Coordinates of C-alpha atoms in Angstrom, one line a residue:
M1 CA -26.4 36.8 -3.6
E2 CA -23.0 35.3 -4.1
I3 CA -22.1 32.2 -2.1
L4 CA -18.4 31.6 -1.5
A5 CA -17.3 27.9 -1.6
F6 CA -13.9 27.0 -0.1
G7 CA -11.9 23.8 -0.9
V8 CA -13.6 23.0 -4.2
Q9 CA -11.9 20.3 -6.2
A10 CA -11.6 20.6 -10.0
D11 CA -14.1 17.8 -10.7
E12 CA -16.5 19.2 -8.1
R13 CA -16.6 22.7 -9.5
P14 CA -18.9 22.2 -12.5
L15 CA -21.4 20.2 -10.3
I16 CA -21.5 23.1 -7.8
E17 CA -21.9 25.8 -10.5
R18 CA -24.6 23.8 -12.3
A19 CA -26.6 23.1 -9.0
F20 CA -26.6 26.8 -8.0
A21 CA -27.5 28.0 -11.5
G22 CA -30.9 29.7 -11.4
H23 CA -30.7 30.3 -7.7
H24 CA -27.7 32.3 -6.7
E25 CA -24.2 33.0 -7.9
V26 CA -21.4 30.8 -6.5
R27 CA -17.7 31.6 -6.4
C28 CA -15.6 28.5 -6.1
L29 CA -12.1 28.6 -4.5
D30 CA -9.6 25.8 -4.4
V31 CA -8.1 27.1 -1.2
F32 CA -9.3 25.7 2.1
L33 CA -10.8 27.8 4.8
T34 CA -8.2 28.7 7.5
E35 CA -7.4 31.6 9.7
D36 CA -5.3 33.0 6.8
T37 CA -8.0 32.6 4.2
A38 CA -11.0 33.5 6.2
P39 CA -10.8 37.2 5.4
I40 CA -11.6 36.4 1.8
A41 CA -15.1 35.7 2.9
G42 CA -15.7 39.3 4.0
G43 CA -19.0 40.5 2.7
H44 CA -20.4 37.0 2.1
E45 CA -23.4 36.0 4.2
I46 CA -23.1 32.4 3.2
V47 CA -19.9 30.3 2.8
S48 CA -19.7 26.6 1.9
T49 CA -16.9 24.4 3.3
S50 CA -15.4 21.0 2.9
V51 CA -14.6 18.5 5.6
N52 CA -10.9 19.4 5.7
C53 CA -11.6 23.1 6.3
G54 CA -10.9 24.0 9.9
L55 CA -13.7 26.0 11.5
G56 CA -12.3 26.6 15.0
N57 CA -12.8 29.7 17.2
G58 CA -10.4 31.9 15.2
V59 CA -11.9 31.1 11.8
L60 CA -15.4 31.5 13.0
Q61 CA -14.7 34.8 14.7
S62 CA -13.1 36.1 11.5
L63 CA -16.1 34.9 9.4
A64 CA -18.6 36.5 11.8
A65 CA -16.7 39.8 11.8
G66 CA -16.8 39.8 8.0
G67 CA -20.6 39.3 7.9
T68 CA -20.9 35.6 7.4
R69 CA -24.1 34.2 9.0
M70 CA -24.4 30.7 7.4
I71 CA -22.0 27.9 6.9
A72 CA -23.0 25.1 4.5
Q73 CA -20.7 22.2 5.1
R74 CA -20.4 19.9 2.1
S75 CA -19.9 16.7 4.1
T76 CA -21.6 14.5 6.6
G77 CA -18.9 14.9 9.2
F78 CA -18.8 18.1 11.2
N79 CA -16.0 17.4 13.8
N80 CA -14.1 20.2 12.1
V81 CA -16.6 22.8 13.2
D82 CA -16.7 24.3 16.7
L83 CA -20.5 24.3 17.0
P84 CA -20.7 26.0 20.4
V85 CA -18.7 28.9 19.1
A86 CA -20.9 29.1 16.0
E87 CA -24.0 29.1 18.1
R88 CA -22.6 31.9 20.3
L89 CA -21.8 34.0 17.3
G90 CA -25.3 33.5 15.9
M91 CA -24.2 31.5 12.9
T92 CA -26.3 28.8 11.2
V93 CA -24.4 25.6 10.4
A94 CA -25.8 22.9 8.1
R95 CA -24.3 19.7 6.8
V96 CA -25.2 16.9 4.4
S97 CA -26.8 14.3 6.6
S98 CA -26.6 11.5 4.0
Y99 CA -25.4 10.7 0.5
S100 CA -24.8 7.5 -1.5
P101 CA -23.5 4.9 1.0
Y102 CA -22.4 2.8 -1.9
S103 CA -19.6 5.2 -2.8
V104 CA -17.8 4.7 0.5
A105 CA -18.7 1.0 0.9
E106 CA -17.5 0.1 -2.6
F107 CA -14.2 2.0 -2.1
A108 CA -13.6 0.3 1.3
W109 CA -13.8 -3.0 -0.6
T110 CA -11.5 -1.5 -3.3
L111 CA -8.9 -0.9 -0.5
A112 CA -9.5 -4.4 1.0
M113 CA -9.0 -6.2 -2.3
A114 CA -6.1 -4.1 -3.3
V115 CA -4.0 -4.9 -0.2
N116 CA -5.2 -8.5 -0.1
R117 CA -4.2 -9.2 -3.8
R118 CA -1.1 -6.8 -3.8
V119 CA -2.5 -4.8 -6.7
V120 CA -0.3 -1.8 -6.2
R121 CA 2.9 -3.8 -6.0
A122 CA 1.8 -5.9 -9.1
S123 CA 1.0 -2.7 -11.1
T124 CA 4.4 -1.2 -10.2
R125 CA 6.2 -4.3 -11.3
T126 CA 4.5 -4.7 -14.6
R127 CA 5.2 -1.1 -15.5
D128 CA 8.9 -2.2 -15.3
F129 CA 8.1 -5.3 -17.3
D130 CA 8.7 -7.5 -14.2
F131 CA 6.1 -10.2 -14.4
R132 CA 7.1 -12.4 -11.5
L133 CA 4.5 -13.5 -9.0
D134 CA 6.9 -13.6 -6.0
G135 CA 5.3 -11.8 -3.0
L136 CA 1.9 -11.3 -4.7
M137 CA 0.0 -14.2 -3.1
G138 CA -3.3 -13.2 -1.6
R139 CA -6.2 -15.1 0.1
D140 CA -9.7 -16.1 -0.8
L141 CA -12.1 -14.0 1.3
H142 CA -15.0 -16.5 0.7
G143 CA -15.6 -18.3 4.0
R144 CA -13.5 -16.0 6.1
T145 CA -14.7 -13.6 8.8
V146 CA -15.4 -9.9 8.3
G147 CA -15.9 -7.5 11.2
V148 CA -17.9 -4.4 10.5
L149 CA -17.5 -1.6 13.1
G150 CA -20.5 0.6 12.5
T151 CA -23.5 -0.8 10.7
G152 CA -25.4 2.3 9.6
K153 CA -26.1 3.0 5.9
I154 CA -22.5 2.7 4.8
G155 CA -21.8 -0.3 7.1
E156 CA -24.9 -2.0 5.8
A157 CA -23.8 -1.5 2.1
F158 CA -20.4 -2.8 3.0
T159 CA -22.0 -5.8 4.7
R160 CA -24.1 -6.6 1.7
I161 CA -21.0 -6.8 -0.4
A162 CA -19.3 -9.1 2.2
H163 CA -22.4 -11.3 2.1
G164 CA -22.0 -11.6 -1.6
F165 CA -18.4 -12.8 -1.1
G166 CA -19.8 -15.5 1.2
M167 CA -18.1 -14.3 4.3
R168 CA -19.0 -14.8 8.0
L169 CA -20.4 -11.5 9.3
L170 CA -19.7 -10.0 12.7
G171 CA -20.9 -6.5 13.7
W172 CA -20.5 -4.0 16.4
D173 CA -22.6 -0.9 16.9
V174 CA -24.5 1.0 19.6
A175 CA -27.7 -0.1 17.8
E176 CA -28.2 -3.2 15.7
N177 CA -29.3 -2.9 12.1
P178 CA -32.1 -5.4 11.3
A179 CA -31.1 -5.5 7.6
C180 CA -27.6 -6.7 8.6
R181 CA -29.0 -9.3 11.0
E182 CA -31.2 -10.6 8.1
L183 CA -28.0 -11.1 6.1
G184 CA -26.7 -13.3 8.9
M185 CA -24.6 -10.8 10.8
R186 CA -24.0 -11.6 14.5
Y187 CA -23.4 -8.7 16.8
V188 CA -20.6 -9.2 19.3
P189 CA -18.5 -7.1 21.7
K190 CA -15.7 -5.1 19.9
E191 CA -13.0 -7.3 21.5
E192 CA -14.5 -10.5 20.1
L193 CA -15.0 -9.0 16.7
L194 CA -11.3 -7.9 16.5
A195 CA -10.0 -11.2 17.8
E196 CA -12.0 -13.3 15.2
S197 CA -12.1 -11.1 12.1
D198 CA -9.8 -11.7 9.1
L199 CA -10.9 -8.3 7.7
V200 CA -12.0 -5.3 9.9
S201 CA -13.6 -2.3 8.3
L202 CA -14.5 1.0 10.1
H203 CA -17.8 2.8 9.4
V204 CA -18.5 4.8 12.5
P205 CA -18.5 8.6 12.9
L206 CA -15.7 10.4 14.7
M207 CA -16.9 11.7 18.1
P208 CA -15.2 11.9 21.5
Q209 CA -16.5 8.4 22.3
T210 CA -14.9 7.0 19.2
Q211 CA -11.6 8.9 19.1
H212 CA -8.9 6.2 18.8
L213 CA -11.6 3.4 18.8
L214 CA -8.7 1.3 17.6
D215 CA -6.0 2.2 20.1
A216 CA -2.9 0.2 20.9
A217 CA -4.8 -2.5 22.9
A218 CA -7.4 -2.9 20.3
L219 CA -4.9 -3.3 17.5
K220 CA -3.0 -5.9 19.5
A221 CA -6.3 -7.8 19.9
M222 CA -6.5 -8.3 16.1
K223 CA -5.2 -11.3 14.2
D224 CA -1.6 -11.0 13.1
D225 CA -2.6 -11.6 9.5
A226 CA -5.8 -9.5 9.5
I227 CA -6.6 -6.8 7.0
L228 CA -7.7 -3.4 8.3
V229 CA -9.6 -0.8 6.3
N230 CA -10.6 2.7 7.4
S231 CA -12.7 4.8 5.0
S232 CA -14.5 6.7 7.7
R233 CA -12.4 9.2 9.8
G234 CA -8.7 9.1 10.5
G235 CA -9.1 9.8 14.2
L236 CA -10.7 6.4 14.7
I237 CA -7.3 4.8 14.7
D238 CA -4.3 5.6 16.8
T239 CA -1.9 6.0 13.9
A240 CA 1.3 5.9 16.0
A241 CA 0.1 2.7 17.6
L242 CA -0.7 1.3 14.1
V243 CA 2.8 2.1 12.9
A244 CA 4.3 0.3 16.0
E245 CA 2.3 -2.8 15.1
L246 CA 3.3 -2.7 11.5
R247 CA 6.9 -2.4 12.5
E248 CA 6.4 -5.7 14.3
G249 CA 5.4 -7.3 11.0
R250 CA 1.7 -7.5 11.8
F251 CA -1.2 -7.4 9.4
T252 CA -1.6 -8.8 5.9
G253 CA -2.6 -5.3 4.7
V254 CA -3.9 -2.0 5.8
G255 CA -6.0 0.3 3.6
L256 CA -6.5 3.9 4.8
D257 CA -8.5 6.5 2.9
V258 CA -8.3 8.8 5.9
Y259 CA -5.6 9.9 8.3
E260 CA -6.0 11.6 11.7
A261 CA -3.7 14.5 10.8
E262 CA -4.8 14.9 7.2
A263 CA -5.9 18.5 7.4
G264 CA -3.4 20.6 5.6
L265 CA -2.2 17.6 3.6
F266 CA -5.0 15.8 1.9
F267 CA -6.6 17.3 -1.2
L268 CA -3.3 19.3 -1.8
D269 CA -0.2 18.7 -3.9
K270 CA 2.7 18.3 -1.5
S271 CA 4.9 16.4 -4.0
L272 CA 7.6 19.0 -4.1
E273 CA 7.7 19.6 -0.3
A274 CA 9.3 17.8 2.6
I275 CA 6.6 16.2 4.7
A276 CA 7.1 17.2 8.3
D277 CA 4.6 14.5 9.5
D278 CA 7.0 11.7 10.5
T279 CA 4.1 9.3 11.3
L280 CA 2.6 9.6 7.9
A281 CA 6.0 9.5 6.2
R282 CA 6.7 6.2 8.0
L283 CA 3.3 4.8 7.3
V284 CA 3.5 5.0 3.6
T285 CA 6.8 3.2 3.5
F286 CA 5.3 -0.1 4.5
P287 CA 4.7 -2.4 1.5
N288 CA 1.5 -3.8 2.9
V289 CA -0.1 -0.3 3.5
L290 CA -2.1 1.6 0.9
V291 CA -3.0 5.2 1.7
T292 CA -5.4 7.2 -0.5
S293 CA -6.4 10.9 0.0
H294 CA -10.0 10.8 1.4
Q295 CA -11.6 9.9 -1.9
A296 CA -14.0 7.2 -0.9
Y297 CA -17.0 9.5 -1.3
Y298 CA -15.7 10.9 -4.6
T299 CA -18.1 9.6 -7.2
E300 CA -20.4 11.6 -9.5
D301 CA -23.4 10.1 -7.7
A302 CA -22.3 11.0 -4.2
V303 CA -20.8 14.4 -4.9
G304 CA -23.9 15.3 -7.0
Q305 CA -26.1 14.4 -4.0
I306 CA -23.8 16.4 -1.6
V307 CA -24.0 19.5 -3.8
D308 CA -27.7 19.2 -4.3
T309 CA -28.3 19.0 -0.6
T310 CA -25.9 21.9 0.0
V311 CA -28.0 24.0 -2.4
R312 CA -31.2 23.0 -0.5
N313 CA -29.6 23.9 2.8
V314 CA -28.8 27.4 1.5
L315 CA -32.3 27.9 0.1
D316 CA -33.8 26.6 3.4
Y317 CA -31.7 29.1 5.3
L318 CA -32.7 32.0 3.2
A319 CA -36.4 31.0 3.4
G320 CA -36.2 30.6 7.2
R321 CA -36.8 26.8 7.0
R322 CA -35.1 24.2 9.1
S323 CA -34.3 20.6 8.1
E324 CA -32.6 17.6 9.6
N325 CA -29.4 18.9 8.1
V326 CA -29.2 21.9 10.4
L327 CA -26.6 21.6 13.2
V328 CA -26.9 25.1 14.6
P329 CA -30.3 26.8 13.8
R330 CA -30.8 30.3 12.6
T331 CA -31.5 32.8 15.4

């Protein structure tokens, strides 16, 4: 059987091909799954998709008409999949329920340190042989307060690094993590966390309840000189409200690895095109903002685990087995 994989990055391709070797053939495409590209999947019972592939009603209808019966999502998030439609069409949907939490946690700290210590600006200057220190002053994070919104596996890994920095730990989540409490974390209401934290990092999934978790009011509740990092999902932040706050000169730095309208932009080369997204275009002009293209998960370790789990999901589907990764079971 040939599995069709959409949205495969160049570094990811050999890992996918190696993982499927000895099981089934896999055909890797660099294009993302959309209504325009869905017909390519005709005749393929199983397709694999990435987080920025849109699997709404139209795409799912097209896939089902072409004979697709199983979608193996290569990500933890699944807000891009219309699960009720998939279930109605009799399609099995599986995801990767977990992978290396250190990949995302470490990258979140990379963003935090980069904006705090003005690394991008400093690097740009030295390339022009400008070695002045004007405007490059950062702050010690030791002794300051970090607020962690979401203390699951990734949030816990982020907290352990914060503990190593010697920071005061505040947390917010629907359920407390005993491991974080052992590190000295104090769980507080979101409003208190935002008001007291010098660094705020987001590690919660995107759901209807967390859409714009940081809205205009929440952003205004933060310290004027706070650092904000989002390596989870773009929809957690009201980006238009964030731009409004940045225009007022607020926040020491903002590090974003995700953006709420990133589909159709991230993972693609748009360098020769005019960007129609005015919010993103404005966002990247701020000198205290660093935007990266959803790469926090992108380590050999994490991607290897994602690919291996995807292969297991496919084999489970073909064998009629069900695991914790299945979102819509086989009928």
